[in-house]
mmCIF file of C-alpha atoms in Angstrom:
data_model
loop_
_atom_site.group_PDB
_atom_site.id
_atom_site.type_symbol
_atom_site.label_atom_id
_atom_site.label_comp_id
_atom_site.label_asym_id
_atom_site.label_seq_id
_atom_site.Cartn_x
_atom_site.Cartn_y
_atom_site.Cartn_z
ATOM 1 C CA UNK A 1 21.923 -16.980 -17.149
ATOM 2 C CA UNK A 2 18.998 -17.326 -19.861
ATOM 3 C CA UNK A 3 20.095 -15.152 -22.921
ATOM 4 C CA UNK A 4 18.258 -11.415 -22.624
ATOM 5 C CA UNK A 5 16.710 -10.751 -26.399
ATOM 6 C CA UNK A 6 18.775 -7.744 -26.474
ATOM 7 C CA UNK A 7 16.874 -6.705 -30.036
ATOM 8 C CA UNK A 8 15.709 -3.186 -28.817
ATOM 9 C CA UNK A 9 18.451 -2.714 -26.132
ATOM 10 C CA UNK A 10 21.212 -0.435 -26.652
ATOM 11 C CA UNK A 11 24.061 -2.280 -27.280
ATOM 12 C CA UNK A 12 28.234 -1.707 -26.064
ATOM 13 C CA UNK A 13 30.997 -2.206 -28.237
ATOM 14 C CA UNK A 14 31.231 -6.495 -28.763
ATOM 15 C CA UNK A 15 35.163 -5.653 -29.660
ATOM 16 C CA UNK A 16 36.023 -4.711 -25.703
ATOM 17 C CA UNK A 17 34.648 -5.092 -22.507
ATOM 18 C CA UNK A 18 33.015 -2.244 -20.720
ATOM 19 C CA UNK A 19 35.654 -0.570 -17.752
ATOM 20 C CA UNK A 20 33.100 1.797 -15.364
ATOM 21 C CA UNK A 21 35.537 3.624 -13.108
ATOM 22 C CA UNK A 22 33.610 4.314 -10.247
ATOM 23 C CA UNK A 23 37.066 4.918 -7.766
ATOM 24 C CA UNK A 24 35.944 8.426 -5.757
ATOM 25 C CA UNK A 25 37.286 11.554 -6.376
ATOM 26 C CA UNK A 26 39.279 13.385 -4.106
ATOM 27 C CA UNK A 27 36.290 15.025 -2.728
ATOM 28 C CA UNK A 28 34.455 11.961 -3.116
ATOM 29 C CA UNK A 29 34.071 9.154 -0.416
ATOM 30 C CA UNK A 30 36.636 6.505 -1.410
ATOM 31 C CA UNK A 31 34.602 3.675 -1.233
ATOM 32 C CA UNK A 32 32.771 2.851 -3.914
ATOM 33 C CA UNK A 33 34.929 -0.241 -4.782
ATOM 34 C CA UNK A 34 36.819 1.303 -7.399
ATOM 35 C CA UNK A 35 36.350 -0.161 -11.269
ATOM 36 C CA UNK A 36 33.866 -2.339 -12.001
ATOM 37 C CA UNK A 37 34.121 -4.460 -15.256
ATOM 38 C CA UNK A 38 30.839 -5.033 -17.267
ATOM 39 C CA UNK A 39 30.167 -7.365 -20.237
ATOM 40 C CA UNK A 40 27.295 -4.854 -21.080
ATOM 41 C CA UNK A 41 25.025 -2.574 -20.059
ATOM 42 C CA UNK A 42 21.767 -0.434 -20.720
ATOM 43 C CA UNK A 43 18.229 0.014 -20.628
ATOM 44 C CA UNK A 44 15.329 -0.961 -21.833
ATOM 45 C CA UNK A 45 11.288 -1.241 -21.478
ATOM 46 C CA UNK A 46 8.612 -3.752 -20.865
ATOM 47 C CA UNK A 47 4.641 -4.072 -20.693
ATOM 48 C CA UNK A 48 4.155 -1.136 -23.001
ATOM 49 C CA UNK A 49 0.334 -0.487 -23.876
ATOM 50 C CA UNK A 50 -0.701 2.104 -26.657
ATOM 51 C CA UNK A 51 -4.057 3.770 -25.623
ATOM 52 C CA UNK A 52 -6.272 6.538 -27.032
ATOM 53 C CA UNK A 53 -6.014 9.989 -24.768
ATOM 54 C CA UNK A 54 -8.569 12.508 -25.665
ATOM 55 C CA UNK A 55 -6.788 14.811 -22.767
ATOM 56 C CA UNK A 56 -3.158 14.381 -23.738
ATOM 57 C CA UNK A 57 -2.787 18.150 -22.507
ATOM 58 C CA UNK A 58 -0.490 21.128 -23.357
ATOM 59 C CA UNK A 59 3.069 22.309 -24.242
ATOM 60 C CA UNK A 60 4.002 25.744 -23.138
ATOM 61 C CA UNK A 61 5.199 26.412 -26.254
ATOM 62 C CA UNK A 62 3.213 24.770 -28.879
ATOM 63 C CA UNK A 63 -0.289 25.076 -27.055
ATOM 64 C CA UNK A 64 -3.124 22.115 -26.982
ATOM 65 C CA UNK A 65 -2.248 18.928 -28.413
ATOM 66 C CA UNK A 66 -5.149 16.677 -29.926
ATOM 67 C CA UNK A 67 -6.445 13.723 -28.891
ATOM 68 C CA UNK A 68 -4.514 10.809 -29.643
ATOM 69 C CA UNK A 69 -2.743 7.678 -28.951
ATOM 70 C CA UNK A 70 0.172 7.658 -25.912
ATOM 71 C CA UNK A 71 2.093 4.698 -24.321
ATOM 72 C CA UNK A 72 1.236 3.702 -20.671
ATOM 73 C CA UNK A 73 2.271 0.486 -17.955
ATOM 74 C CA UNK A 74 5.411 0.684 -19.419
ATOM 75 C CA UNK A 75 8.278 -0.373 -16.666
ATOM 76 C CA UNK A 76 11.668 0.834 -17.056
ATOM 77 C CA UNK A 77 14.731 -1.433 -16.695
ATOM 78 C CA UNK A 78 18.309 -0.383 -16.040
ATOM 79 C CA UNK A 79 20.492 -3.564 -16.210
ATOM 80 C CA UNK A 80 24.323 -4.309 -15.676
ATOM 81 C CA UNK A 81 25.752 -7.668 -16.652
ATOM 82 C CA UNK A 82 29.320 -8.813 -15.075
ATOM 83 C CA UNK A 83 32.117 -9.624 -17.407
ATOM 84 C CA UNK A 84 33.405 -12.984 -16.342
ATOM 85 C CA UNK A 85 31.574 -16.272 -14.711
ATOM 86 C CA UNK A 86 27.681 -15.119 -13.929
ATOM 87 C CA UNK A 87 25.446 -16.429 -10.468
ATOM 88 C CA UNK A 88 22.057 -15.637 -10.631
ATOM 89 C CA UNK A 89 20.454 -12.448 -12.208
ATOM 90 C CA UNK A 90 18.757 -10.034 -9.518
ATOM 91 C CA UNK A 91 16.067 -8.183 -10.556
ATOM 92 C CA UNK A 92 15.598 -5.549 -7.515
ATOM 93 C CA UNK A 93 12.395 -3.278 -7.128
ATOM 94 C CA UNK A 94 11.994 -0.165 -4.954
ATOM 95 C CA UNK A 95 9.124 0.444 -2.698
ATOM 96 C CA UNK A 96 6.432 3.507 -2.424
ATOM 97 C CA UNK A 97 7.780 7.422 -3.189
ATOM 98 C CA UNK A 98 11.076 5.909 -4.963
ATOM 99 C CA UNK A 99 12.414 4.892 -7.947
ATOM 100 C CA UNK A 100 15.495 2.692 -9.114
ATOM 101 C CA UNK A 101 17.734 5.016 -7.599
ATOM 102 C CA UNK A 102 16.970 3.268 -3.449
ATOM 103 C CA UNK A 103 19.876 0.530 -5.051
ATOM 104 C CA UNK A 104 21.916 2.989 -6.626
ATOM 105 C CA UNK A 105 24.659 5.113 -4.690
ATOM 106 C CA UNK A 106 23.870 5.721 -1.404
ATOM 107 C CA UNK A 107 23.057 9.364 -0.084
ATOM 108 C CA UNK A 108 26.031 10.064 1.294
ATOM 109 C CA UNK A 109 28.464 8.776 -1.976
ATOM 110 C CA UNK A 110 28.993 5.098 -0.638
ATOM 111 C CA UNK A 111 28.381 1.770 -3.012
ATOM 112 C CA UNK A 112 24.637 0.632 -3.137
ATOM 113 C CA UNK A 113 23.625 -2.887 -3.598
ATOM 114 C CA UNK A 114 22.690 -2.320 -7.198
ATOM 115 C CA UNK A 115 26.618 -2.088 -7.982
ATOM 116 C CA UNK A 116 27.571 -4.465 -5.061
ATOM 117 C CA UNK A 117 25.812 -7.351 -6.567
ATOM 118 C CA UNK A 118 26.981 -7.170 -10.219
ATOM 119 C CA UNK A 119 30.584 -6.861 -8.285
ATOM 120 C CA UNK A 120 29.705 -10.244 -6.443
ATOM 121 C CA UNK A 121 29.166 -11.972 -10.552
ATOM 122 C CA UNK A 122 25.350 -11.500 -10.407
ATOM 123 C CA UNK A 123 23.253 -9.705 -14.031
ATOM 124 C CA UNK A 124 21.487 -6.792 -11.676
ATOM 125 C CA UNK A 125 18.429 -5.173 -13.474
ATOM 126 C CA UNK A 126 16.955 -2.245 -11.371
ATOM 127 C CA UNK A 127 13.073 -0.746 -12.494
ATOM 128 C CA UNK A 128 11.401 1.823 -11.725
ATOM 129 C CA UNK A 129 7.662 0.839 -11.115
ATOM 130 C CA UNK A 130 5.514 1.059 -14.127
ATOM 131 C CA UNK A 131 3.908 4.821 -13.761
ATOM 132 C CA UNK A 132 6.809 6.119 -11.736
ATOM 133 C CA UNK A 133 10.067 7.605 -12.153
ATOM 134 C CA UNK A 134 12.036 6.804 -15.876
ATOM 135 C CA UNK A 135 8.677 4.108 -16.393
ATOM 136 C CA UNK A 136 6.069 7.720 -16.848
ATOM 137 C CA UNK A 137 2.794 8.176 -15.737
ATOM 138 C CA UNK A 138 -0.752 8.832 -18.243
ATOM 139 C CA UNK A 139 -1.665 12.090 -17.964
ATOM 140 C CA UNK A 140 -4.750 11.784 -19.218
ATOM 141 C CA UNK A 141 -7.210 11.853 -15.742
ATOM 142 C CA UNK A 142 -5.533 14.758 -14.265
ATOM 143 C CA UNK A 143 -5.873 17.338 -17.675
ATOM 144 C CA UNK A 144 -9.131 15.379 -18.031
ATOM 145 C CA UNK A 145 -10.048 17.298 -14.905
ATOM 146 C CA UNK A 146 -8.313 20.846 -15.805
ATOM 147 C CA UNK A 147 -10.356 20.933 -19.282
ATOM 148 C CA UNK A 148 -13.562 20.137 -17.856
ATOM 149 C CA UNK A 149 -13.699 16.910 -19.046
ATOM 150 C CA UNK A 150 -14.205 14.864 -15.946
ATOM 151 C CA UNK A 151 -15.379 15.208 -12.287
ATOM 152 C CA UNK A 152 -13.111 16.971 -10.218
ATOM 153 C CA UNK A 153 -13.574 14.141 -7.314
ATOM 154 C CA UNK A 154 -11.956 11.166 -10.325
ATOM 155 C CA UNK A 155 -8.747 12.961 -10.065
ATOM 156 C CA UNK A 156 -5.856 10.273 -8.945
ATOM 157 C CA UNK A 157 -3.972 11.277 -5.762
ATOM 158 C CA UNK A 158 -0.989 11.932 -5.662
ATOM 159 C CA UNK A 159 0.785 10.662 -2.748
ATOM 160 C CA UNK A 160 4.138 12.154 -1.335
ATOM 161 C CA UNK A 161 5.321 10.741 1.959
ATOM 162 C CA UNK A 162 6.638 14.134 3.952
ATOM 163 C CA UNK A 163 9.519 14.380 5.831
ATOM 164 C CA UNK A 164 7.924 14.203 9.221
ATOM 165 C CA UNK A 165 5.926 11.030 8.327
ATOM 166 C CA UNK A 166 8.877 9.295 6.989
ATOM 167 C CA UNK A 167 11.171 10.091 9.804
ATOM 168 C CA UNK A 168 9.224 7.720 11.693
ATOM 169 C CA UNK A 169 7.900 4.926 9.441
ATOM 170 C CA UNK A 170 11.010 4.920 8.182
ATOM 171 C CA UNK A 171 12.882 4.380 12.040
ATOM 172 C CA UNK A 172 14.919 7.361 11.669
ATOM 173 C CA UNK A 173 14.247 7.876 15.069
ATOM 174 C CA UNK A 174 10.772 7.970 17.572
ATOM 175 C CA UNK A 175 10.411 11.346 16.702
ATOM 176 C CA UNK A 176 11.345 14.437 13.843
ATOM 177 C CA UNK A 177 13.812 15.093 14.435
ATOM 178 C CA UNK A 178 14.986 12.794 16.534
ATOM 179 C CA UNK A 179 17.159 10.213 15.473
ATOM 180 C CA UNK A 180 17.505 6.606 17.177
ATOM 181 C CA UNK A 181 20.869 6.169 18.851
ATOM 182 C CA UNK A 182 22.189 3.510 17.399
ATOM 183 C CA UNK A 183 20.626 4.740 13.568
ATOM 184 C CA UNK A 184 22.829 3.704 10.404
ATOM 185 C CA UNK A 185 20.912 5.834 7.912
ATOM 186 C CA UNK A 186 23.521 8.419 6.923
ATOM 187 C CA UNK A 187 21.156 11.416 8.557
ATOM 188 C CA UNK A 188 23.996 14.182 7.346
ATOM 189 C CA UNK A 189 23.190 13.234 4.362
ATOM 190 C CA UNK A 190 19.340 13.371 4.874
ATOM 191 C CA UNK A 191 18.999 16.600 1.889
ATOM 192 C CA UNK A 192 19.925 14.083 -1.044
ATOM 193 C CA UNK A 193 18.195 11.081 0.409
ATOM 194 C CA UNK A 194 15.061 13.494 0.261
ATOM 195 C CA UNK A 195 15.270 14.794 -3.165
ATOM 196 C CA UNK A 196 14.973 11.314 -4.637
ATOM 197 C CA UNK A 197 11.784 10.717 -3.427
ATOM 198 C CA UNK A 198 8.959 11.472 -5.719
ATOM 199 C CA UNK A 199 5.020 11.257 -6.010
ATOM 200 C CA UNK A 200 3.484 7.869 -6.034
ATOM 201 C CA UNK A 201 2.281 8.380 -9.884
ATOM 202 C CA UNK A 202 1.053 5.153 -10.478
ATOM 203 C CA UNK A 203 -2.521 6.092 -9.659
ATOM 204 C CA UNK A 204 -2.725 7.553 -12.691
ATOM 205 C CA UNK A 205 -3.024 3.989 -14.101
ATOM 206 C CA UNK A 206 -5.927 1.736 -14.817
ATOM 207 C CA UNK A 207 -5.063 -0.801 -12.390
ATOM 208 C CA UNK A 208 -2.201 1.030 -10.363
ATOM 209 C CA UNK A 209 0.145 -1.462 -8.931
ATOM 210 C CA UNK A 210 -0.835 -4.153 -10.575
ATOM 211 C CA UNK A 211 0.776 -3.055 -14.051
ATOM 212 C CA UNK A 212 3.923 -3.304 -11.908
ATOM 213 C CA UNK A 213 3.484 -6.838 -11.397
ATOM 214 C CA UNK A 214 2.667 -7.408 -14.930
ATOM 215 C CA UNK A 215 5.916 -5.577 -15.885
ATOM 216 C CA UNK A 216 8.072 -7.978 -13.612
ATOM 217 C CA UNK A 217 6.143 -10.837 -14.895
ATOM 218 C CA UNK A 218 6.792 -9.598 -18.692
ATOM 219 C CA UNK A 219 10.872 -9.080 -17.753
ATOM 220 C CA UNK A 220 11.738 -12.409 -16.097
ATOM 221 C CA UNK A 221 9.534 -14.068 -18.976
ATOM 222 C CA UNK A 222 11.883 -12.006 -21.088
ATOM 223 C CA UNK A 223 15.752 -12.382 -19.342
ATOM 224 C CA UNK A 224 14.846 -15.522 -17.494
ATOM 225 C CA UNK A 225 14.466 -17.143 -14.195
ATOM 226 C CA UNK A 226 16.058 -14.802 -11.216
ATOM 227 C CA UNK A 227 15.613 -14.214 -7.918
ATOM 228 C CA UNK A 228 13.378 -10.777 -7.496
ATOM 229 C CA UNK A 229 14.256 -8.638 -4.047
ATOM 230 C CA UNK A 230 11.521 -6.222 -2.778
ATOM 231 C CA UNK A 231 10.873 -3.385 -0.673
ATOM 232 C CA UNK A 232 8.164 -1.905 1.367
ATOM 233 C CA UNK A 233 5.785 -1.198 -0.862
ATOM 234 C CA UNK A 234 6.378 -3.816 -3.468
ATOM 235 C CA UNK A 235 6.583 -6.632 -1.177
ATOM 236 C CA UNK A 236 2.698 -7.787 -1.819
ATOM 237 C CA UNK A 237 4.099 -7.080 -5.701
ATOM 238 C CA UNK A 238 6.446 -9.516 -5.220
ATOM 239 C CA UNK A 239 3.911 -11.996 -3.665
ATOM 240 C CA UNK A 240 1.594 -11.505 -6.654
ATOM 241 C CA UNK A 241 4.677 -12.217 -8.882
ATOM 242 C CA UNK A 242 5.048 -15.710 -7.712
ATOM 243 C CA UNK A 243 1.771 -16.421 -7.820
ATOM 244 C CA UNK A 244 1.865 -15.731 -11.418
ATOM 245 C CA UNK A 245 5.461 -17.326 -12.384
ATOM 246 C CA UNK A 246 6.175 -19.588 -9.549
ATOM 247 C CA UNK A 247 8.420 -21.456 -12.273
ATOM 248 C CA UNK A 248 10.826 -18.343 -13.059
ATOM 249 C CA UNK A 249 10.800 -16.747 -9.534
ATOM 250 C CA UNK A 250 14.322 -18.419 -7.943
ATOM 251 C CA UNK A 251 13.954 -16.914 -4.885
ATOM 252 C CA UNK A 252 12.109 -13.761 -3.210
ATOM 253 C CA UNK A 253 13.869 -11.804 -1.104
ATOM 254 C CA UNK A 254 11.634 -9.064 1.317
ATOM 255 C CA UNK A 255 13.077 -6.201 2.588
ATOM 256 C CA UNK A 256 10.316 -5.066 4.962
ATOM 257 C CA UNK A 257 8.001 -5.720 2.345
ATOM 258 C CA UNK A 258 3.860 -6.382 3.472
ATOM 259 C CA UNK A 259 3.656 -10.069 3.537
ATOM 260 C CA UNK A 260 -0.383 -9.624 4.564
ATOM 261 C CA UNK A 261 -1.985 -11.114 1.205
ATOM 262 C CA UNK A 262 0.368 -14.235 1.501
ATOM 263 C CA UNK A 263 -2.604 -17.377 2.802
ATOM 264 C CA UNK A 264 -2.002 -20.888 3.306
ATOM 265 C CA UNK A 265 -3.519 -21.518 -0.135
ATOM 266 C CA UNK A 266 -0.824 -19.658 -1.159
ATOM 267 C CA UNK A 267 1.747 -22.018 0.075
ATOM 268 C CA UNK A 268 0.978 -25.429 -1.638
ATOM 269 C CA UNK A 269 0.215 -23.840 -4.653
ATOM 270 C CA UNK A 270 3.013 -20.982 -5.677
ATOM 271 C CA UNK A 271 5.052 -21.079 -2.760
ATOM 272 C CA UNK A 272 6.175 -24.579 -1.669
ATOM 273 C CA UNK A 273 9.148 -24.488 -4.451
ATOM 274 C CA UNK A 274 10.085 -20.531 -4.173
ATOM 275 C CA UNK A 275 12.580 -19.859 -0.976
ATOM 276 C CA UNK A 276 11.792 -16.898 0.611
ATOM 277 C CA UNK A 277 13.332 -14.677 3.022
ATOM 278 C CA UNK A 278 11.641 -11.245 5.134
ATOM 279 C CA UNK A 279 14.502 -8.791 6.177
ATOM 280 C CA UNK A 280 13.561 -6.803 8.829
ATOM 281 C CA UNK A 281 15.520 -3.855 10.275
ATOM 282 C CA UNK A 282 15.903 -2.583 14.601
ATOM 283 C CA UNK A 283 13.536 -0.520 16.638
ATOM 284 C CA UNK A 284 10.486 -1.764 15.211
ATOM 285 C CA UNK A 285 9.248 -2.933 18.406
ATOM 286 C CA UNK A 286 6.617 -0.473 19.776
ATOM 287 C CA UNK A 287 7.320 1.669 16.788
ATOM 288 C CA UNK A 288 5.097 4.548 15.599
ATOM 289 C CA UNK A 289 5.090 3.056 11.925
ATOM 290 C CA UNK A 290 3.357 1.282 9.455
ATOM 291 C CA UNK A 291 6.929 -0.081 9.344
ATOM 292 C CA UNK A 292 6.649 -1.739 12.784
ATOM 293 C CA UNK A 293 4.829 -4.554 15.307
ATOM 294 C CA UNK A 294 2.179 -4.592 12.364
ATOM 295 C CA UNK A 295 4.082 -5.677 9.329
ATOM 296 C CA UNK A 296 7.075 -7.676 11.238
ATOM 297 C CA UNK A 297 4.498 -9.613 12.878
ATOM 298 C CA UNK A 298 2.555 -10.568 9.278
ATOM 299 C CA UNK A 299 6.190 -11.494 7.683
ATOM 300 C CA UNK A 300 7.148 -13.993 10.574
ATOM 301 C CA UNK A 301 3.394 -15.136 9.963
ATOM 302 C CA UNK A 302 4.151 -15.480 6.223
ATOM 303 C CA UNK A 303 7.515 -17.785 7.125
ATOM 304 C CA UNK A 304 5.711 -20.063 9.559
ATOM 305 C CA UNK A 305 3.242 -20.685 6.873
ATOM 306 C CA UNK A 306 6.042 -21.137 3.771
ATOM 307 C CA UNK A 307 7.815 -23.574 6.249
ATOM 308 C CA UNK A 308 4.712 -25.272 7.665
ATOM 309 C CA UNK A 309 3.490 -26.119 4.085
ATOM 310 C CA UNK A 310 6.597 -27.393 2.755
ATOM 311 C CA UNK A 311 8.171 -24.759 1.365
ATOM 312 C CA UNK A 312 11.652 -22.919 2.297
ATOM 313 C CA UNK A 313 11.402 -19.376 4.143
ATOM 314 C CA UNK A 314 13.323 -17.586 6.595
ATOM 315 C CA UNK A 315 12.621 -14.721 9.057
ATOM 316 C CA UNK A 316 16.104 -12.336 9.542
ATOM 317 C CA UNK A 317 15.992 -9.941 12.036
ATOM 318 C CA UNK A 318 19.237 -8.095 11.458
ATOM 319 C CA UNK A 319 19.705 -6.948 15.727
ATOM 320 C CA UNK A 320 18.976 -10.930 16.320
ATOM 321 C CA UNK A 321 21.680 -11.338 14.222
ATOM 322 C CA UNK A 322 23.909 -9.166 15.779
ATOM 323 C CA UNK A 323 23.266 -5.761 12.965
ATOM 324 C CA UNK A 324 21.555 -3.173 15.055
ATOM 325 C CA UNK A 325 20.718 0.263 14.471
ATOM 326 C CA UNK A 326 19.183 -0.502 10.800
ATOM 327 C CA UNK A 327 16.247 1.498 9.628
ATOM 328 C CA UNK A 328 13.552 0.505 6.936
ATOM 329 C CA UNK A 329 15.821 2.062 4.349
ATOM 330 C CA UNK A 330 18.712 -0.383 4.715
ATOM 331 C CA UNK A 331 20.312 -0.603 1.492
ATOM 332 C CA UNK A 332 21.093 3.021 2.555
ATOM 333 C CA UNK A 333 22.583 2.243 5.617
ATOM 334 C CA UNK A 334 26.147 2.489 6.456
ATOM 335 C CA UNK A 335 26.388 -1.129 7.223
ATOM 336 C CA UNK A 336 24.399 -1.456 4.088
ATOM 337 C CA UNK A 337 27.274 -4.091 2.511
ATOM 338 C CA UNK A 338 27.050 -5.897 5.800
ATOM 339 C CA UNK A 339 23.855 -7.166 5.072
ATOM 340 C CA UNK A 340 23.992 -7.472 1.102
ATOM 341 C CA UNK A 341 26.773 -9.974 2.008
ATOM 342 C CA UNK A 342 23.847 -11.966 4.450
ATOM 343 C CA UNK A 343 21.637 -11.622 1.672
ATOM 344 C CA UNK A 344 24.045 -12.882 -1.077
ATOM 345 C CA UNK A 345 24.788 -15.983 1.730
ATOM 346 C CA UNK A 346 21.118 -17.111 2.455
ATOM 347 C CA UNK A 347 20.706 -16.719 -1.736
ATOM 348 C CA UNK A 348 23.956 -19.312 -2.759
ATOM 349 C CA UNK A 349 22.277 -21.549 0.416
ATOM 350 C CA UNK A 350 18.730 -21.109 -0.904
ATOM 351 C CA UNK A 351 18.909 -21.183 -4.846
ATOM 352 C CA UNK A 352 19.951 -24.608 -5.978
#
């Protein structure tokens, strides 16, 4: 693994390693693979941009503040690196309405793959998209608005998925509130799943999603060449990522992430030398989801053009390969390891 600059990161203790004991409680579930040894760990941000705000709003205690300059696009980066021999970093990216935390423990107290994969010897760094979550959002259109600065019709939605809609683009089940048959999502534990979903912030933004891209683009220029996993949302992030560093991208891994922009121009150019994989979930056929026929059928699209121009991709359906029941929130699920151990397998086959 490339050396990270570690100049503005927090650093641990260089006299010992780090010990994490992450063993359950005894009214904890006991699975959470029990201590988990780390050369170092922290956080840090990239893509910062200072701007002027002449709407930077109000504290309820000290009143207006002035105009002046805040920080925006910044992207947030939580990162764990193994003690002992490293494989290749992961840098894993959440989809729309949720941070970092989709990798982290699962709802119901089990391992995620955030953990899982810095168990298996790989450097894991988990963001939160720039204007989102830890990364922050620019205030600056919304009080804009509120102090009569701007048109009321400029003001940014803010999009939160509700529980009914993502019952069924997420394949919970046909129907709120019922669930699939065969589901794996851990639905008893459906309360804390729901309150770590938050507003899609990013719109606040000059360029929304795209200072996401350029965030990823700034970190693997900064910790070197890793393989990037998606989801949902940020798949067409992850395609506009290897268009822009098709030399540091090892590998892109999509967990029912859109695949629509990807073109056959696309292939020969960025494409051809970057293995990619689409990871799709069960009872997306006939679905009632954005998360169905639709976006399956542009992924397998996106493969046969990878594989037709040259390039390495594959298309895993998880029931075709025996792992039913998934939904689109799989590193959730309750075979969630199951399939971060077919991921980790097509990686050490792919990234050479």
């Amino acid at each position: 693994m490339n050396a990270i600059n570690r100049t503005h990161i927090v650093r641990l203790s260089a006299a010992a390693l780090l010990l994490i004991n992450l063993a359950g409680s005894a009214t904890a579930q006991s699975s959470l693979g029990g201590k988990l040894e780390l050369e170092d760990e922290g956080g840090f941000f990239v893509n910062p941009r200072k701007v002027s705000s002449a709407y930077p709003g109000a504290s309820l205690a000290t009143g207006p503040a002035a105009p002046g300059s805040i920080t925006v696009n910044q992207m947030y980066v939580h990162y764990r690196i193994p003690a002992g021999p490293k494989g290749v970093p992961l840098v894993l990216v959440h989809g729309s309405n949720h941070t970092g935390m989709t990798y982290e423990t699962t709802p119901d107290g089990r391992e995620g793959w955030a953990t899982w994969f810095v168990r298996q010897g790989h450097p894991v760094y988990v963001v939160d998209h720039s204007g989102r979550g830890r990364s922050g959002f620019n205030p600056t259109p919304i009080n804009a608005v509120r102090d009569g600065g701007a048109d009321p019709k400029s003001l940014p939605t803010l999009f939160m998925g509700t529980l009914e809609r993502a019952w069924s683009n997420f394949r919970f089940g046909p129907e709120y509130p019922k669930p699939f048959s065969n589901l794996q999502f851990p639905i008893e534990a459906l309360d804390q799943y729901l309150a770590q979903l938050v507003p899609n912030t990013e719109t606040t933004l000059e360029g929304g999603g795209t200072n996401t891209v350029e965030a990823l683009a700034a970190l693997i220029d900064r910790v070197g060449p890793a393989v990037v996993m998606v989801h949902s949302q940020s798949g067409v992030y992850g395609l506009d990522l290897v268009r822009r560093r098709p030399d540091k991208v090892r590998a892109l891994v999509s967990i029912e992430g859109g695949c629509e922009t990807l073109t056959q121009d696309d292939v020969g150019k960025f494409f051809a030398k970057v293995p990619f994989t689409s990871v799709s979930g069960d009872n997306s056929v006939g679905a009632n989801s954005v998360n169905g026929d639709q976006r399956r059928g542009g992924c397998l699209k996106a493969v046969n053009l990878i594989n037709g121009g040259g390039g390495r991709a594959t298309f895993l359906l998880l029931p075709d390969n025996g792992i039913p029941g998934n939904s689109h929130m799989m590193m959730m699920d309750k075979n969630n390891l199951q399939i971060a151990g077919l991921i980790r397998k097509w990686i050490g086959e792919q990234v050479r």
